[in-house]
Tab-separated table of C-alpha atoms and ligand atoms in Angstrom:
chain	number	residue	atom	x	y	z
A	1	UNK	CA	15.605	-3.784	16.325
A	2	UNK	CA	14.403	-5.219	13.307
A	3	UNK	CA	14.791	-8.862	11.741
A	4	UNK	CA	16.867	-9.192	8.973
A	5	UNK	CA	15.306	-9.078	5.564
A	6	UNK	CA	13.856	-12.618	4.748
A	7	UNK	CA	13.243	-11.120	1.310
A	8	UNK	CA	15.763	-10.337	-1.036
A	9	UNK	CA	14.989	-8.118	-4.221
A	10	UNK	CA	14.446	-9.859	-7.539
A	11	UNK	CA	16.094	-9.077	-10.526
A	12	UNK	CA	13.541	-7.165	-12.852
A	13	UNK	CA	16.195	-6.240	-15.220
A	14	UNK	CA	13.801	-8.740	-17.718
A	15	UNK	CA	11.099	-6.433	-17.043
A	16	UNK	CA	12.721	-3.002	-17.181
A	17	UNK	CA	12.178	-2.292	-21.216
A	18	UNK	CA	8.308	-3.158	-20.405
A	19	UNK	CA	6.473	-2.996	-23.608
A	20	UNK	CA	4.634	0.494	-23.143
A	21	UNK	CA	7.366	2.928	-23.733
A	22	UNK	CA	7.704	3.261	-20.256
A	23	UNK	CA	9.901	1.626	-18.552
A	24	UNK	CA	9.002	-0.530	-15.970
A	25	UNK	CA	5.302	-0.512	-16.765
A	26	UNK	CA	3.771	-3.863	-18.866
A	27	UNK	CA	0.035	-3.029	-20.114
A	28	UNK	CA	-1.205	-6.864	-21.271
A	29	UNK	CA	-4.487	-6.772	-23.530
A	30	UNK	CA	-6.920	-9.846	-23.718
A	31	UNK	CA	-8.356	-8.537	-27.171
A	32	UNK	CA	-11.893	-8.467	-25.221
A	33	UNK	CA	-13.575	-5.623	-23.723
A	34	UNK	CA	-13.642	-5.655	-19.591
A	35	UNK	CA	-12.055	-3.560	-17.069
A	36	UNK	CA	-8.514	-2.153	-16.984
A	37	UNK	CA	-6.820	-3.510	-13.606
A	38	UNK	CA	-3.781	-1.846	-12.359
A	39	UNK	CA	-0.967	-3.758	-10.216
A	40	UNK	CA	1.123	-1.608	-9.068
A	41	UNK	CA	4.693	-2.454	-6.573
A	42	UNK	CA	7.097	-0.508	-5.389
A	43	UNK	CA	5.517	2.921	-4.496
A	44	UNK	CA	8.138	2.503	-2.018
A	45	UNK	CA	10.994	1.688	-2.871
A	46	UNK	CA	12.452	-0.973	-0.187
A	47	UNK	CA	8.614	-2.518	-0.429
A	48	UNK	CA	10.087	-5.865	-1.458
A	49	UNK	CA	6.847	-8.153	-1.664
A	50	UNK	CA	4.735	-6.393	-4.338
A	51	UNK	CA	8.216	-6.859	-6.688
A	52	UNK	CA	8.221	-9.923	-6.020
A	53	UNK	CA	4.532	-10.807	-6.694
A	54	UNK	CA	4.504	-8.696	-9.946
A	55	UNK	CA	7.885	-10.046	-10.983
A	56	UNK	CA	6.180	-13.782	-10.277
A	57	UNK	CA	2.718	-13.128	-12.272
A	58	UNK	CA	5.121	-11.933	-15.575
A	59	UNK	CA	7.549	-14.683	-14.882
A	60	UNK	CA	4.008	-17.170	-15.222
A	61	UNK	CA	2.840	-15.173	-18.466
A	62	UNK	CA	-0.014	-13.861	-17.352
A	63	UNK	CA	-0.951	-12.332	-20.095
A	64	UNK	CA	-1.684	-15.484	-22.066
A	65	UNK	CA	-4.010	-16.025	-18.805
A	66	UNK	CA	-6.637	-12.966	-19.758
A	67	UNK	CA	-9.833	-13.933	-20.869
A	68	UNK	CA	-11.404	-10.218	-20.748
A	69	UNK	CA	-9.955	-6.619	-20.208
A	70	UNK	CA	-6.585	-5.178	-19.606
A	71	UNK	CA	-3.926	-5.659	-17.223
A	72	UNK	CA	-1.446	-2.711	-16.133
A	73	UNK	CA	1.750	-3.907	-14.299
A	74	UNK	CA	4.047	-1.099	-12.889
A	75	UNK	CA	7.084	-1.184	-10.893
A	76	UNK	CA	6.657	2.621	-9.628
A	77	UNK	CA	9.741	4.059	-7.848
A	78	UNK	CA	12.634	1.697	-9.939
A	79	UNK	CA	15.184	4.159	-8.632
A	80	UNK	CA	14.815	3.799	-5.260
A	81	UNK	CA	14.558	0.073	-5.314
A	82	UNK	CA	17.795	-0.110	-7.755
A	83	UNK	CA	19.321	1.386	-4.089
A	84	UNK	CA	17.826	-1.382	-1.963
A	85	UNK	CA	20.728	-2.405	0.425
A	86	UNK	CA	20.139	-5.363	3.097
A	87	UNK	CA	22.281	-3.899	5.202
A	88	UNK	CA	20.086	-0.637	5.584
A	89	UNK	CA	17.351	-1.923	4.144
A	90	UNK	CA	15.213	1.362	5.305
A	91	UNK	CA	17.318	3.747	3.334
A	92	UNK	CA	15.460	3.172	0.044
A	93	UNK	CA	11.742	4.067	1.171
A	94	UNK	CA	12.186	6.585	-1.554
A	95	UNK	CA	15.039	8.880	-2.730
A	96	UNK	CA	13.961	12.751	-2.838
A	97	UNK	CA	10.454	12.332	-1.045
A	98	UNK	CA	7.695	10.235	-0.590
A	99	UNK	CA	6.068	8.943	-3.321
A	100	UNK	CA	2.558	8.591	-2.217
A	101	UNK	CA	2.054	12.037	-1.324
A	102	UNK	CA	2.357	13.619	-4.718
A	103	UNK	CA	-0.711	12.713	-6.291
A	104	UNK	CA	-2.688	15.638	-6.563
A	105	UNK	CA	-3.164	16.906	-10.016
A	106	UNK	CA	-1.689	20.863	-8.232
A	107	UNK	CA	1.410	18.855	-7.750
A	108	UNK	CA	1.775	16.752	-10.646
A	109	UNK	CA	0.349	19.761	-13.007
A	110	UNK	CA	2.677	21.870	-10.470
A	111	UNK	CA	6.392	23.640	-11.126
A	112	UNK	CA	7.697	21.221	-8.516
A	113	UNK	CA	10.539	18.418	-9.475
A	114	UNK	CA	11.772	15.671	-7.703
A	115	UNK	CA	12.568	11.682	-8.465
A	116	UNK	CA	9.238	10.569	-7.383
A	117	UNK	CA	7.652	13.339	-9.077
A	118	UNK	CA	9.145	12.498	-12.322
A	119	UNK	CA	8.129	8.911	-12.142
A	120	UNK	CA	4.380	10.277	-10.621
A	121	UNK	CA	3.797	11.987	-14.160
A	122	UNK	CA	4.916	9.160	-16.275
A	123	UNK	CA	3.085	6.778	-14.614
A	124	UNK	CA	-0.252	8.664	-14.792
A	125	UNK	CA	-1.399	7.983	-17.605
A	126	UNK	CA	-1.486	4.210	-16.913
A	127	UNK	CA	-3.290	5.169	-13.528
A	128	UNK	CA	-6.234	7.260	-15.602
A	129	UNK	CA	-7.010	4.251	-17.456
A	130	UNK	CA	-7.449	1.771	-14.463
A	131	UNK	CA	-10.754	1.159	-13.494
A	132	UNK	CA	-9.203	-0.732	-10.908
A	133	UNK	CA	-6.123	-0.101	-9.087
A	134	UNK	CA	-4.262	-1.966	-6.744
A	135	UNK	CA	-1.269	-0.800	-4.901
A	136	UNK	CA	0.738	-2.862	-2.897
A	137	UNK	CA	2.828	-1.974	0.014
A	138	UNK	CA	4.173	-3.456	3.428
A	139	UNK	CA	4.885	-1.994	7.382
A	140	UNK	CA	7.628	-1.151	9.349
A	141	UNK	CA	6.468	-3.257	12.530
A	142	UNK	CA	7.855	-7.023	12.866
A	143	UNK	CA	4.418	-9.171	12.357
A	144	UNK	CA	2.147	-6.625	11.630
A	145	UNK	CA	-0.913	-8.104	10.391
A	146	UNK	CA	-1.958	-6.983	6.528
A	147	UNK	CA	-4.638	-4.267	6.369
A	148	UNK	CA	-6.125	-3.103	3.325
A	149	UNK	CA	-6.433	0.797	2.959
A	150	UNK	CA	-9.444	1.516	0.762
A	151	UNK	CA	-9.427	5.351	0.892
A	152	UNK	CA	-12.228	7.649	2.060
A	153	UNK	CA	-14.869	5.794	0.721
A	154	UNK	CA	-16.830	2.750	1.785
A	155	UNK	CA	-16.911	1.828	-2.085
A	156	UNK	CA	-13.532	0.485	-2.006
A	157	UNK	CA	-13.756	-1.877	1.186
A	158	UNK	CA	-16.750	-3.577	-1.076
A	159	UNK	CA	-14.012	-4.314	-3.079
A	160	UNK	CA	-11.603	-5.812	-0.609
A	161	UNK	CA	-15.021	-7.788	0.874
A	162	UNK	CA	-15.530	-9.189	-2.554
A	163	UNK	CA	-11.906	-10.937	-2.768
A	164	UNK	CA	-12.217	-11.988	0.832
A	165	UNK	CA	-9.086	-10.986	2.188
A	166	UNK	CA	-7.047	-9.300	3.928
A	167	UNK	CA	-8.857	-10.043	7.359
A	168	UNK	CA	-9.044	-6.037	8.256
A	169	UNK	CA	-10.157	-2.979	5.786
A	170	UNK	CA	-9.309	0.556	6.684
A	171	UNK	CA	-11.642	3.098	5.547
A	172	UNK	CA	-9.500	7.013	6.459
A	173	UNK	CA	-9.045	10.313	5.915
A	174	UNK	CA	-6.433	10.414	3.931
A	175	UNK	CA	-2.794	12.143	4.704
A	176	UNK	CA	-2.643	16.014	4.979
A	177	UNK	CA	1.261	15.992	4.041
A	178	UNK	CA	-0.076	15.272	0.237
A	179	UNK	CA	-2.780	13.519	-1.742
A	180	UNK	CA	-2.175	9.279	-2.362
A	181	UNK	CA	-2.685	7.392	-5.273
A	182	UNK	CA	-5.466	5.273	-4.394
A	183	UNK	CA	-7.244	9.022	-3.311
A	184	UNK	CA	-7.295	10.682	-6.655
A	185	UNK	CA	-10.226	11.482	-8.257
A	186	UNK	CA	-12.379	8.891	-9.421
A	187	UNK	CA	-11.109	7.055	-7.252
A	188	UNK	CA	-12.217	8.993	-4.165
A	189	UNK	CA	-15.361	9.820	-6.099
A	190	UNK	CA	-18.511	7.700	-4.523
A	191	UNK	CA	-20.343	8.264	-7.686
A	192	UNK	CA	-17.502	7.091	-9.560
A	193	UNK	CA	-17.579	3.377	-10.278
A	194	UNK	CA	-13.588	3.387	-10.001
A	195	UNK	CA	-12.439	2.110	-7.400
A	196	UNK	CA	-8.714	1.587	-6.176
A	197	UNK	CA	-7.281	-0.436	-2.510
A	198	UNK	CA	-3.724	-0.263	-1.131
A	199	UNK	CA	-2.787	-3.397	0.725
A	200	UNK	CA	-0.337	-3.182	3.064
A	201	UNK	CA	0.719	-6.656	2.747
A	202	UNK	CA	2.156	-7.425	6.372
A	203	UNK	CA	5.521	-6.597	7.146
A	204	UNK	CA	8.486	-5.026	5.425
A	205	UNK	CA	11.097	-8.224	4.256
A	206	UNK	CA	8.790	-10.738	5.689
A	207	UNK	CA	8.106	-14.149	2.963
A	208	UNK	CA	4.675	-13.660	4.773
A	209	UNK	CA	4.095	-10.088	2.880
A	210	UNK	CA	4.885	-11.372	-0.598
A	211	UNK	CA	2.784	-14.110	-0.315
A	212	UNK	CA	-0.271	-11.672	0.570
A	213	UNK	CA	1.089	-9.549	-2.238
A	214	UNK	CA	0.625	-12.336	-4.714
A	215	UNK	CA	-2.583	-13.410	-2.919
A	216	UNK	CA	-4.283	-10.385	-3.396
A	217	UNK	CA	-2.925	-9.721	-6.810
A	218	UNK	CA	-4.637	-13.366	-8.026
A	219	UNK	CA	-7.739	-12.509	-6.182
A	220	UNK	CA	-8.148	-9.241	-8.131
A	221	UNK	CA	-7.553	-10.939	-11.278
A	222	UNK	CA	-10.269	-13.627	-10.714
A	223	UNK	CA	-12.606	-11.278	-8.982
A	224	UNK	CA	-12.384	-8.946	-12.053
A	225	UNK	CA	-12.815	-11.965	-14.156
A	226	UNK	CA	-9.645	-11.318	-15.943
A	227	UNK	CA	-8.293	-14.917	-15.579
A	228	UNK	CA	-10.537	-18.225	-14.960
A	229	UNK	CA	-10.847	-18.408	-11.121
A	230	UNK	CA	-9.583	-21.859	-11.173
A	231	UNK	CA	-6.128	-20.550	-12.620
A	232	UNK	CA	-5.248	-18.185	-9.738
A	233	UNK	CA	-7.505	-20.888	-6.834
A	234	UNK	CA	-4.922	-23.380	-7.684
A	235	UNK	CA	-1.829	-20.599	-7.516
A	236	UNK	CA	-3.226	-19.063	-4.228
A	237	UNK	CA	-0.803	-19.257	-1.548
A	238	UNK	CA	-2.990	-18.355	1.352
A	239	UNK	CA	-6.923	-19.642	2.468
A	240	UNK	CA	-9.341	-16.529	2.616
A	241	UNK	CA	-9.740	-14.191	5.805
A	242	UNK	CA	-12.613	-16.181	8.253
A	243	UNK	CA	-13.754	-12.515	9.174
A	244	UNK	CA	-13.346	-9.213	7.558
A	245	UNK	CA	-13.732	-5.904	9.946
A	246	UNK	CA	-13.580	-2.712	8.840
A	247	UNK	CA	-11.541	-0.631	10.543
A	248	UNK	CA	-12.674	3.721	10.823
A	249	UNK	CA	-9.607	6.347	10.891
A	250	UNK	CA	-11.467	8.807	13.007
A	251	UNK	CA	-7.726	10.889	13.482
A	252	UNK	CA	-4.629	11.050	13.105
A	253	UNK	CA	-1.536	12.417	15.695
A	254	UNK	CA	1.407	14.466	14.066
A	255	UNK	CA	4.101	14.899	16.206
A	256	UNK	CA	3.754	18.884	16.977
A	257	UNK	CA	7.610	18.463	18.662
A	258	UNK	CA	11.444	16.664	17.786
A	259	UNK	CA	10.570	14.520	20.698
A	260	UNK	CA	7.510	12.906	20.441
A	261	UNK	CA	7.538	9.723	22.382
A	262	UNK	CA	4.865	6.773	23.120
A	263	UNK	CA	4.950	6.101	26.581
A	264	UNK	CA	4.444	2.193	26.170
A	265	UNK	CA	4.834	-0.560	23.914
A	266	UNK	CA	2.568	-0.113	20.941
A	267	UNK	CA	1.633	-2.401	17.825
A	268	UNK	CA	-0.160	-2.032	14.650
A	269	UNK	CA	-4.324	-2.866	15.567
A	270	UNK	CA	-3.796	-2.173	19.493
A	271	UNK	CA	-7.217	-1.578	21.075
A	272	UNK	CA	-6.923	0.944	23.685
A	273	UNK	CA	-9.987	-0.084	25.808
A	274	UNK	CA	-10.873	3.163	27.907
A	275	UNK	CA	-11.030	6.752	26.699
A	276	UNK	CA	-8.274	8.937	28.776
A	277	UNK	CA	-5.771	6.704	28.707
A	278	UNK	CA	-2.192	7.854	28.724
A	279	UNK	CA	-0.432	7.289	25.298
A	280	UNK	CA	2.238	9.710	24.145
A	281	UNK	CA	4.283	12.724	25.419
A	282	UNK	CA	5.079	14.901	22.562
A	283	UNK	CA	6.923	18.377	23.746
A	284	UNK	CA	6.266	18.269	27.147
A	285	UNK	CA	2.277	17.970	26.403
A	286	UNK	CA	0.415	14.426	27.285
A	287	UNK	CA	-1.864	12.500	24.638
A	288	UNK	CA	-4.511	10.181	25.515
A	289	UNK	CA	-6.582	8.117	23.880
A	290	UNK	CA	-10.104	10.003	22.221
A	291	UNK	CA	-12.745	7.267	22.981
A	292	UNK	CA	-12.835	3.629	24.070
A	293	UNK	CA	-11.894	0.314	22.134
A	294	UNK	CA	-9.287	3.069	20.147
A	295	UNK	CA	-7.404	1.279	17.649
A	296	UNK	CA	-3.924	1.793	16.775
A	297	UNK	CA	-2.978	2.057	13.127
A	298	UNK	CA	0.495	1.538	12.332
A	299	UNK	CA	2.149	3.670	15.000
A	300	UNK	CA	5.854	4.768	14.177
A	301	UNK	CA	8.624	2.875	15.775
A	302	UNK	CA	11.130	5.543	14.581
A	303	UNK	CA	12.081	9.060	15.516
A	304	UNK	CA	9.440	11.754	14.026
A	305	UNK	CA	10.194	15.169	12.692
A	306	UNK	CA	7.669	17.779	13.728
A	307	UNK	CA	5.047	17.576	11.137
A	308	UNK	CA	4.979	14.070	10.582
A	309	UNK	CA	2.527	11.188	11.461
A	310	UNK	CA	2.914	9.083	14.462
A	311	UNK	CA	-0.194	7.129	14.565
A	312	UNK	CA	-3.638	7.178	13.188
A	313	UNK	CA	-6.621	6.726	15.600
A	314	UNK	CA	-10.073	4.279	14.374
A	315	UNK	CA	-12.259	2.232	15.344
A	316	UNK	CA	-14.183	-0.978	13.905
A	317	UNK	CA	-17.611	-0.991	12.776
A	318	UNK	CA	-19.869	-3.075	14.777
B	401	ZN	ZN1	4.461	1.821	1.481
């Protein structure tokens, strides 16, 4: 069972004309050269706390904040959010498929149509411009501590080091059901200097989550010396992480059957001490853990289909 939502969703009718020709999508211009920084909420659609961090930094004029560059503000999958219900608040993740998987230029060059495709293509050309991309999403699990996902490359977890928080960086291999955002080239390029960091911002509904959202957002914007740090110190709602680990996806376990099942209680960042040890049944067949001190990375707490992702496997750097 899950908690129900602390967060409500915010009313970004205000914000729905934008002033790029696209809806949903703000692109505020200092005047003065710098980088282009992209915020981006609501890849998924029932993803409250980027919303509301986005909706909060437009609310505050931001844009009379920038001393230097460009700032990109996009509310990605609007129609799935529009369908947010409290009542089933999981129902509007996205509405013809997941969002985050489309991202490869064969797909969004492709014959393919959906929704989230649609919305992929418009938004794209905001996303080529960003020298800096941040996308901001939450978990299914009840207290799940925020991790930031910096792709395949150690370039981006330099990035997440430099704004000091969320207390653990993920460094993976990416998803083989379909290429992210924050994995497109450039991005995933290590002689690129682009670089781009999803934050999962803690869990789905929780006032915990937004507050990361907007804590990471006002981090970006001083670290990329967009705004005077002592505009977004004094707005910060949380204290920097005291540590910052970086967390390895070594592999990940699809569930090969309808009934994949964990055989014990499991939570996001679990550390499996000793190789061998019994995790899953999946089909009849028994999975145990690769190596020792295995972490857990947001295992699923809901039924699988064959094919899809029930937990990633890492470890932390020493
Ligand atoms: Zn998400």
């Amino acid at each position: 069972m899950h908690t129900p939502p602390d967060l409500l969703p915010p009313d970004l009718s205000p914000h729905a004309a934008g002033n790029t020709g696209t809806p949903y999508v703000h692109l505020l211009d200092s005047g003065r050269p710098g980088p282009t920084v992209m915020l981006q909420a609501l890849m998924h659609g029932n993803e409250l706390c980027g919303a509301i961090a986005l909706d909060r930094l437009l609310r505050e004029q931001v844009g009379a904040q920038l001393r230097r560059g460009r700032l990109i503000l996009a509310f990605a999958n609007i129609e799935a959010f529009l369908r947010f219900d409290a009542a089933h608040p999981f129902d509007s993740r996205c509405v013809d498929e997941d969002m985050n998987r489309v991202w490869a230029d064969a797909v969004l060059q492709g014959p393919r149509d959906s929704l989230e495709l649609r919305r992929a293509r418009a938004l794209l050309p905001f996303v080529e411009q960003a020298d800096v991309l941040l996308d901001l999403h939450s978990m299914q699990e009840d207290g799940a501590p925020a991790l930031a996902i910096c792709g395949t490359q150690d370039k981006s977890a330099a990035l997440a080091r430099a704004l000091g928080q969320p207390a653990t960086l993920m460094v993976d291999t990416g998803h083989a059901a379909g290429l992210r955002l924050i994995d497109r080239p450039g991005f995933a390029d290590p002689a690129s200097p682009r670089q781009a960091l999803l934050v999962e911002c803690g869990a789905h509904w929780a006032r915990e989550s937004a507050e990361m959202a907007f804590d990471v957002c006002l981090r970006l914007l001083a670290q990329q010396g967009l705004v005077d740090a002592a505009w977004a110190q004094a707005r910060l709602p949380l204290a920097a992480a005291t540590q910052q680990r970086l967390l390895r996806v070594t592999s990940a376990w699809t569930a090969q059957s309808e009934d994949f099942r964990f055989l014990r209680d499991v939570h996001h960042l679990d550390c499996i001490p000793r190789a061998g040890t019994p995790l899953a049944e999946d089909g009849g067949r028994l999975r145990a853990t690769p190596f020792d001190d295995c972490v857990l990375v947001m295992p699923t707490q809901r039924p699988l289909k064959a094919g899809q992702t029930a937990v990633r496997l890492g470890r932390f750097d020493p």
